Amino acid sequence: MLVWHIREGGFGDVRLDDLNVLMLGSFTGNPWAGTHTDPYAAIFLDERADERQRGALGAIFGGEAGGWPAQFGAMFHPEMRGMDVAPVHVEIDEDLATWRAEVPGKVTATAEALTGPTTPDGARVQVHNAPGAEVGPGQVATWGRATADRVDAFGFSWERTGKSSKHFPFDWSGPD
């Protein structure tokens, strides 16, 4: 599952501030090495987006606008199982202690930042120049552990906890 929260941004003259996009996906193998098979995906667009914003989000995340989303889509090349406009709730603590996403009745994901005996209080376990960043190169990954990961939508169905989770900021630019 991938979730994007747009703190502020736009596509041309269309403002996208505070909107969310959530993608479900599955595959076998390693997409970063191009050795994966059976890639599938589905998208939830934030219901708060108006028609122009939905069009802009579709162009960006569908790869039509180019940039990293187009490169990621070409690399992953999933068979799309569907797209829905729905309430997509995203909460990210300012200090990155926890993050969560929900599409009511379909998706629930919560995570807490990793910590350990040698991690200073309030510090986060982070990786710079991660070898695989779904938001593109050069972003800092904050590592976490999923405390909930439940999905039942578009033929995807799972319930698991304890797996890894990552939070990446992203900074994409597009048409002026």
Coordinates of N, CA and C in Angstrom, one line a residue:
M1 N 0.8 -1.2 0.0 CA 0.0 0.0 0.0 C 0.9 1.2 0.0
L2 N 0.5 2.2 -0.8 CA 1.2 3.5 -0.9 C 0.2 4.6 -0.7
V3 N 0.6 5.6 0.1 CA -0.3 6.7 0.4 C 0.5 8.0 0.2
W4 N -0.1 8.9 -0.5 CA 0.5 10.2 -0.7 C -0.5 11.3 -0.1
H5 N 0.1 12.1 0.8 CA -0.6 13.2 1.4 C 0.0 14.5 0.8
I6 N -0.7 15.3 0.1 CA -0.2 16.5 -0.6 C -0.4 17.6 0.4
R7 N 0.7 18.0 1.1 CA 0.5 19.1 2.1 C 0.2 20.4 1.3
E8 N 1.0 20.7 0.3 CA 0.6 21.8 -0.6 C 1.2 21.5 -1.9
G9 N 0.5 22.0 -2.9 CA 0.9 21.8 -4.3 C -0.1 22.1 -5.3
G10 N 0.2 22.0 -6.5 CA -0.7 22.3 -7.6 C -0.3 21.7 -8.9
F11 N -1.2 21.7 -9.8 CA -0.9 21.2 -11.1 C -1.5 22.2 -12.1
G12 N -0.5 23.0 -12.7 CA -0.9 24.2 -13.4 C -1.6 25.1 -12.4
D13 N -2.8 25.6 -12.7 CA -3.6 26.5 -11.8 C -4.5 25.7 -10.9
V14 N -4.4 24.4 -10.8 CA -5.3 23.6 -10.0 C -4.6 23.3 -8.6
R15 N -5.1 23.8 -7.5 CA -4.5 23.6 -6.2 C -4.9 22.2 -5.7
L16 N -3.9 21.5 -5.1 CA -4.1 20.2 -4.6 C -3.8 20.1 -3.1
D17 N -3.7 21.2 -2.5 CA -3.4 21.2 -1.0 C -4.3 20.3 -0.2
D18 N -3.6 19.5 0.7 CA -4.3 18.7 1.7 C -5.1 17.5 1.1
L19 N -4.9 17.2 -0.2 CA -5.6 16.0 -0.8 C -4.7 14.8 -0.6
N20 N -5.4 13.6 -0.7 CA -4.7 12.3 -0.5 C -5.0 11.4 -1.7
V21 N -4.1 10.5 -1.9 CA -4.2 9.4 -2.9 C -3.7 8.1 -2.2
L22 N -4.4 7.0 -2.4 CA -4.0 5.8 -1.8 C -4.0 4.7 -2.9
M23 N -2.9 4.0 -3.0 CA -2.8 2.9 -4.0 C -2.5 1.6 -3.3
L24 N -3.3 0.6 -3.7 CA -3.1 -0.8 -3.3 C -2.3 -1.5 -4.4
G25 N -1.4 -2.4 -4.0 CA -0.7 -3.1 -5.0 C -0.1 -4.4 -4.5
S26 N 0.2 -5.2 -5.5 CA 0.8 -6.5 -5.1 C 1.6 -6.9 -6.3
F27 N 2.6 -7.8 -6.1 CA 3.5 -8.3 -7.1 C 4.3 -9.4 -6.5
T28 N 5.0 -10.2 -7.3 CA 5.9 -11.2 -6.9 C 7.3 -10.8 -7.4
G29 N 8.3 -10.9 -6.6 CA 9.7 -10.5 -7.1 C 10.1 -9.1 -6.7
N30 N 11.0 -8.6 -7.5 CA 11.6 -7.3 -7.2 C 11.4 -6.3 -8.3
P31 N 10.4 -5.4 -8.1 CA 10.2 -4.4 -9.2 C 11.4 -3.5 -9.4
W32 N 12.2 -3.2 -8.4 CA 13.4 -2.3 -8.5 C 14.4 -2.9 -9.5
A33 N 14.5 -4.3 -9.5 CA 15.4 -4.9 -10.4 C 14.7 -5.3 -11.7
G34 N 13.5 -5.1 -11.9 CA 12.7 -5.4 -13.1 C 12.5 -6.9 -13.2
T35 N 12.5 -7.6 -12.1 CA 12.3 -9.1 -12.1 C 11.0 -9.5 -11.5
H36 N 10.1 -8.6 -11.4 CA 8.8 -8.9 -10.7 C 7.8 -9.4 -11.8
T37 N 6.8 -10.1 -11.3 CA 5.7 -10.6 -12.1 C 4.4 -10.3 -11.4
D38 N 3.3 -10.5 -12.1 CA 2.0 -10.3 -11.5 C 1.7 -9.0 -10.8
P39 N 2.1 -7.9 -11.4 CA 1.8 -6.6 -10.7 C 0.4 -6.2 -10.9
Y40 N -0.3 -5.8 -9.8 CA -1.6 -5.4 -9.8 C -1.7 -4.1 -8.9
A41 N -2.6 -3.2 -9.2 CA -2.8 -2.0 -8.5 C -4.2 -1.5 -8.5
A42 N -4.6 -0.7 -7.6 CA -5.9 0.0 -7.6 C -5.7 1.3 -6.8
I43 N -6.5 2.3 -7.2 CA -6.3 3.6 -6.6 C -7.6 4.2 -6.0
F44 N -7.4 4.8 -4.8 CA -8.5 5.6 -4.2 C -8.1 7.1 -4.3
L45 N -8.9 7.9 -4.9 CA -8.7 9.4 -4.9 C -9.6 10.0 -3.9
D46 N -9.0 11.0 -3.2 CA -9.7 11.7 -2.1 C -11.1 12.3 -2.6
E47 N -12.1 12.0 -1.9 CA -13.5 12.5 -2.3 C -13.6 14.0 -2.2
R48 N -12.7 14.6 -1.5 CA -12.8 16.1 -1.3 C -12.3 16.8 -2.6
A49 N -11.7 16.1 -3.5 CA -11.2 16.7 -4.7 C -12.4 17.0 -5.6
D50 N -12.4 18.2 -6.2 CA -13.4 18.5 -7.2 C -13.0 17.9 -8.6
E51 N -13.8 18.1 -9.6 CA -13.6 17.5 -10.9 C -12.2 17.8 -11.5
R52 N -11.8 19.1 -11.4 CA -10.5 19.5 -11.9 C -9.4 18.9 -11.1
Q53 N -9.5 18.9 -9.8 CA -8.5 18.3 -9.0 C -8.4 16.8 -9.2
R54 N -9.5 16.1 -9.4 CA -9.4 14.7 -9.8 C -8.7 14.5 -11.1
G55 N -9.0 15.3 -12.1 CA -8.3 15.2 -13.3 C -6.8 15.4 -13.2
A56 N -6.4 16.4 -12.4 CA -5.0 16.7 -12.1 C -4.3 15.5 -11.4
L57 N -5.0 15.0 -10.4 CA -4.4 13.8 -9.7 C -4.3 12.6 -10.6
G58 N -5.3 12.4 -11.5 CA -5.2 11.3 -12.4 C -4.1 11.5 -13.4
A59 N -3.8 12.7 -13.8 CA -2.7 13.0 -14.8 C -1.4 12.7 -14.1
I60 N -1.3 13.2 -12.8 CA 0.0 13.0 -12.1 C 0.2 11.5 -11.8
F61 N -0.7 10.9 -11.0 CA -0.5 9.6 -10.6 C -0.7 8.5 -11.6
G62 N -1.3 8.9 -12.7 CA -1.4 8.0 -13.9 C -0.2 8.0 -14.8
G63 N 0.7 9.0 -14.5 CA 1.9 9.1 -15.3 C 1.9 10.0 -16.5
E64 N 0.7 10.5 -16.8 CA 0.5 11.4 -18.0 C 1.3 12.7 -17.9
A65 N 1.5 13.1 -16.7 CA 2.2 14.4 -16.5 C 3.7 14.2 -16.5
G66 N 4.2 13.0 -16.6 CA 5.6 12.7 -16.7 C 6.3 12.7 -15.3
G67 N 7.6 12.9 -15.2 CA 8.3 12.9 -14.0 C 8.4 11.6 -13.3
W68 N 8.6 11.6 -12.0 CA 8.8 10.4 -11.3 C 7.6 9.5 -11.3
P69 N 6.4 9.9 -11.2 CA 5.2 9.0 -11.2 C 5.2 8.2 -12.6
A70 N 5.5 8.9 -13.7 CA 5.6 8.2 -14.9 C 6.7 7.1 -15.0
Q71 N 7.8 7.5 -14.4 CA 8.9 6.5 -14.3 C 8.6 5.3 -13.5
F72 N 8.0 5.6 -12.3 CA 7.6 4.5 -11.4 C 6.5 3.6 -12.0
G73 N 5.5 4.2 -12.7 CA 4.5 3.4 -13.4 C 5.1 2.6 -14.5
A74 N 6.0 3.1 -15.2 CA 6.6 2.3 -16.3 C 7.5 1.2 -15.7
M75 N 8.1 1.4 -14.6 CA 8.9 0.3 -14.0 C 7.9 -0.8 -13.4
F76 N 6.9 -0.3 -12.7 CA 6.0 -1.3 -12.0 C 5.0 -1.9 -12.9
H77 N 4.5 -1.1 -13.9 CA 3.6 -1.5 -15.0 C 2.5 -2.5 -14.5
P78 N 1.7 -2.0 -13.5 CA 0.7 -2.9 -13.0 C -0.6 -3.0 -13.9
E79 N -1.3 -4.1 -13.8 CA -2.6 -4.2 -14.3 C -3.5 -3.5 -13.3
M80 N -4.3 -2.5 -13.7 CA -5.1 -1.8 -12.8 C -6.4 -2.5 -12.6
R81 N -6.7 -2.7 -11.3 CA -8.0 -3.4 -10.9 C -9.1 -2.4 -10.7
G82 N -8.8 -1.1 -10.6 CA -9.9 -0.2 -10.5 C -9.4 1.1 -9.8
M83 N -10.4 2.1 -9.8 CA -10.2 3.4 -9.2 C -11.5 3.8 -8.6
D84 N -11.4 4.4 -7.4 CA -12.6 4.8 -6.8 C -12.4 6.2 -6.1
V85 N -13.4 7.0 -6.1 CA -13.3 8.3 -5.3 C -14.0 8.0 -4.0
A86 N -13.3 8.2 -2.9 CA -13.7 7.8 -1.6 C -13.1 8.7 -0.5
P87 N -13.6 8.6 0.7 CA -12.9 9.4 1.8 C -11.6 8.7 2.0
V88 N -10.5 9.4 1.9 CA -9.2 8.9 2.1 C -8.6 9.8 3.3
H89 N -8.6 9.2 4.5 CA -8.1 9.9 5.6 C -6.6 9.6 5.9
V90 N -5.8 10.6 6.1 CA -4.4 10.5 6.3 C -4.0 11.3 7.5
E91 N -3.3 10.8 8.5 CA -2.8 11.5 9.6 C -1.3 11.2 9.8
I92 N -0.5 12.2 9.9 CA 1.0 12.0 10.1 C 1.4 12.9 11.2
D93 N 1.9 12.4 12.3 CA 2.4 13.2 13.4 C 3.6 14.1 12.8
E94 N 3.6 15.3 13.3 CA 4.6 16.3 12.9 C 6.0 15.7 13.2
D95 N 6.2 14.9 14.3 CA 7.5 14.4 14.7 C 7.7 13.0 14.1
L96 N 6.7 12.6 13.2 CA 6.8 11.3 12.6 C 6.8 10.1 13.5
A97 N 6.2 10.2 14.7 CA 6.1 9.1 15.7 C 5.2 8.1 15.2
T98 N 4.1 8.5 14.5 CA 3.1 7.6 14.0 C 2.5 8.2 12.7
W99 N 2.0 7.3 11.8 CA 1.3 7.7 10.6 C 0.2 6.7 10.4
R100 N -0.9 7.2 9.8 CA -2.0 6.3 9.5 C -2.8 6.7 8.3
A101 N -3.5 5.8 7.7 CA -4.4 6.0 6.5 C -5.6 5.1 6.6
E102 N -6.7 5.7 6.1 CA -7.9 4.9 6.2 C -8.9 5.3 5.0
V103 N -9.4 4.2 4.4 CA -10.6 4.4 3.5 C -11.7 3.6 4.3
P104 N -12.6 4.2 4.9 CA -13.5 3.5 5.8 C -14.2 2.3 5.1
G105 N -14.1 1.2 5.9 CA -14.7 -0.1 5.5 C -13.8 -0.8 4.4
K106 N -12.7 -0.2 4.0 CA -11.9 -0.9 2.9 C -10.4 -1.0 3.3
V107 N -9.9 0.0 3.9 CA -8.4 0.1 4.1 C -8.2 0.7 5.5
T108 N -7.4 0.1 6.3 CA -6.9 0.7 7.6 C -5.4 0.4 7.7
A109 N -4.6 1.4 7.8 CA -3.2 1.2 8.0 C -2.7 2.2 9.0
T110 N -1.9 1.6 10.0 CA -1.3 2.4 11.0 C 0.1 2.0 11.2
A111 N 1.0 2.9 11.6 CA 2.4 2.5 11.8 C 3.0 3.4 12.9
E112 N 4.0 2.9 13.5 CA 4.8 3.7 14.5 C 6.2 3.6 14.1
A113 N 6.9 4.8 14.3 CA 8.3 4.8 13.9 C 9.1 3.9 14.8
L114 N 10.2 3.3 14.1 CA 11.1 2.4 14.8 C 11.9 3.2 15.8
T115 N 12.2 2.6 16.9 CA 13.1 3.1 17.9 C 13.8 2.0 18.6
G116 N 14.8 2.3 19.3 CA 15.6 1.2 20.0 C 16.4 1.8 21.1
P117 N 17.2 0.9 21.8 CA 17.9 1.3 22.9 C 19.0 2.4 22.6
T118 N 19.4 2.4 21.4 CA 20.5 3.4 21.0 C 19.9 4.6 20.2
T119 N 18.6 4.6 20.1 CA 18.0 5.8 19.4 C 17.7 6.8 20.4
P120 N 18.2 8.1 20.2 CA 17.9 9.1 21.2 C 16.4 9.4 21.2
D121 N 15.9 9.8 22.4 CA 14.5 10.2 22.6 C 14.1 11.2 21.5
G122 N 13.0 10.9 20.8 CA 12.4 11.8 19.8 C 13.1 11.7 18.5
A123 N 14.2 10.9 18.4 CA 14.9 10.8 17.1 C 14.2 9.6 16.3
R124 N 14.3 9.7 15.0 CA 13.7 8.7 14.1 C 14.8 7.9 13.4
V125 N 14.5 6.6 13.2 CA 15.4 5.8 12.4 C 15.2 6.1 10.9
Q126 N 16.2 6.7 10.3 CA 16.0 7.2 8.9 C 17.2 6.8 8.0
V127 N 16.8 6.7 6.7 CA 17.8 6.3 5.7 C 17.8 7.4 4.6
H128 N 19.0 7.9 4.3 CA 19.1 8.8 3.2 C 19.5 8.1 2.0
N129 N 19.0 8.5 0.8 CA 19.3 7.9 -0.5 C 18.9 6.4 -0.4
A130 N 17.7 6.1 0.0 CA 17.2 4.7 0.1 C 17.3 4.1 -1.3
P131 N 17.6 2.8 -1.3 CA 17.8 2.1 -2.6 C 16.5 1.9 -3.4
G132 N 15.4 2.1 -2.7 CA 14.1 2.0 -3.4 C 13.1 2.9 -2.7
A133 N 12.8 4.0 -3.4 CA 11.9 5.0 -2.8 C 10.7 5.2 -3.8
E134 N 9.6 4.8 -3.3 CA 8.4 4.9 -4.2 C 8.0 6.4 -4.6
V135 N 8.6 7.3 -3.9 CA 8.4 8.7 -4.2 C 9.5 9.4 -5.1
G136 N 10.5 8.6 -5.4 CA 11.6 9.0 -6.3 C 12.9 9.2 -5.5
P137 N 14.0 9.5 -6.2 CA 15.3 9.5 -5.6 C 15.5 10.7 -4.7
G138 N 16.4 10.6 -3.7 CA 16.8 11.7 -2.9 C 16.0 12.0 -1.7
Q139 N 15.0 11.2 -1.4 CA 14.1 11.4 -0.3 C 14.6 10.7 0.9
V140 N 14.3 11.2 2.1 CA 14.7 10.5 3.4 C 13.6 9.6 3.9
A141 N 13.9 8.4 4.1 CA 12.9 7.4 4.6 C 13.0 7.3 6.1
T142 N 11.8 7.4 6.7 CA 11.7 7.2 8.2 C 11.1 5.8 8.3
W143 N 11.8 4.9 9.0 CA 11.4 3.5 9.1 C 10.4 3.3 10.2
G144 N 9.4 2.5 10.0 CA 8.4 2.2 11.0 C 8.0 0.7 11.0
R145 N 7.1 0.4 11.9 CA 6.5 -0.9 12.0 C 5.0 -0.8 11.9
A146 N 4.3 -1.5 11.0 CA 2.9 -1.5 10.8 C 2.2 -2.1 12.1
T147 N 1.4 -1.3 12.7 CA 0.6 -1.8 13.8 C -0.8 -2.3 13.4
A148 N -1.2 -1.9 12.2 CA -2.4 -2.4 11.5 C -2.2 -2.3 10.0
D149 N -2.7 -3.3 9.3 CA -2.6 -3.2 7.8 C -3.7 -4.2 7.3
R150 N -4.9 -3.6 7.1 CA -6.1 -4.4 6.7 C -6.6 -3.8 5.4
V151 N -6.9 -4.7 4.5 CA -7.4 -4.3 3.2 C -8.5 -5.3 2.7
D152 N -9.6 -4.7 2.2 CA -10.6 -5.6 1.5 C -11.2 -4.7 0.4
A153 N -10.6 -4.6 -0.7 CA -11.0 -3.8 -1.8 C -10.4 -4.2 -3.2
F154 N -11.2 -4.1 -4.2 CA -10.7 -4.4 -5.6 C -10.0 -5.7 -5.7
G155 N -10.4 -6.7 -5.0 CA -9.9 -8.1 -5.1 C -8.6 -8.2 -4.2
F156 N -8.2 -7.2 -3.6 CA -7.1 -7.3 -2.6 C -7.7 -7.6 -1.2
S157 N -7.1 -8.5 -0.5 CA -7.6 -8.8 0.8 C -6.4 -9.3 1.7
W158 N -6.1 -8.6 2.7 CA -5.1 -9.0 3.7 C -5.3 -8.4 5.0
E159 N -4.8 -9.0 6.0 CA -4.8 -8.5 7.4 C -3.5 -8.9 8.0
R160 N -2.6 -8.0 8.3 CA -1.3 -8.3 8.9 C -0.8 -7.2 9.8
T161 N 0.1 -7.5 10.7 CA 0.7 -6.5 11.5 C 2.2 -6.9 11.6
G162 N 3.0 -5.9 12.1 CA 4.4 -6.2 12.4 C 5.3 -6.1 11.2
K163 N 4.8 -5.9 10.0 CA 5.6 -5.7 8.8 C 6.2 -4.3 8.8
S164 N 7.2 -4.1 7.9 CA 7.8 -2.8 7.9 C 6.9 -1.7 7.2
S165 N 7.2 -0.5 7.6 CA 6.5 0.6 7.0 C 7.5 1.7 6.8
K166 N 7.3 2.6 5.8 CA 8.2 3.7 5.6 C 7.4 5.0 5.4
H167 N 7.9 6.1 5.8 CA 7.3 7.4 5.5 C 8.4 8.1 4.7
F168 N 8.0 8.6 3.6 CA 8.9 9.4 2.7 C 8.2 10.8 2.5
P169 N 8.8 11.9 2.7 CA 8.3 13.1 2.1 C 8.5 13.1 0.6
F170 N 7.8 13.9 -0.1 CA 8.1 14.0 -1.6 C 7.9 15.4 -2.0
D171 N 8.7 15.7 -3.1 CA 8.7 17.1 -3.6 C 8.8 16.9 -5.1
W172 N 7.6 16.9 -5.8 CA 7.6 16.7 -7.2 C 7.2 18.1 -7.8
S173 N 7.7 18.3 -9.0 CA 7.3 19.6 -9.7 C 6.8 19.2 -11.1
G174 N 5.9 20.0 -11.6 CA 5.3 19.8 -12.9 C 5.0 21.1 -13.6
P175 N 4.0 21.1 -14.4 CA 3.7 22.3 -15.2 C 3.4 23.5 -14.3
D176 N 3.9 24.6 -14.8 CA 3.6 25.9 -14.0 C 2.2 26.4 -14.3

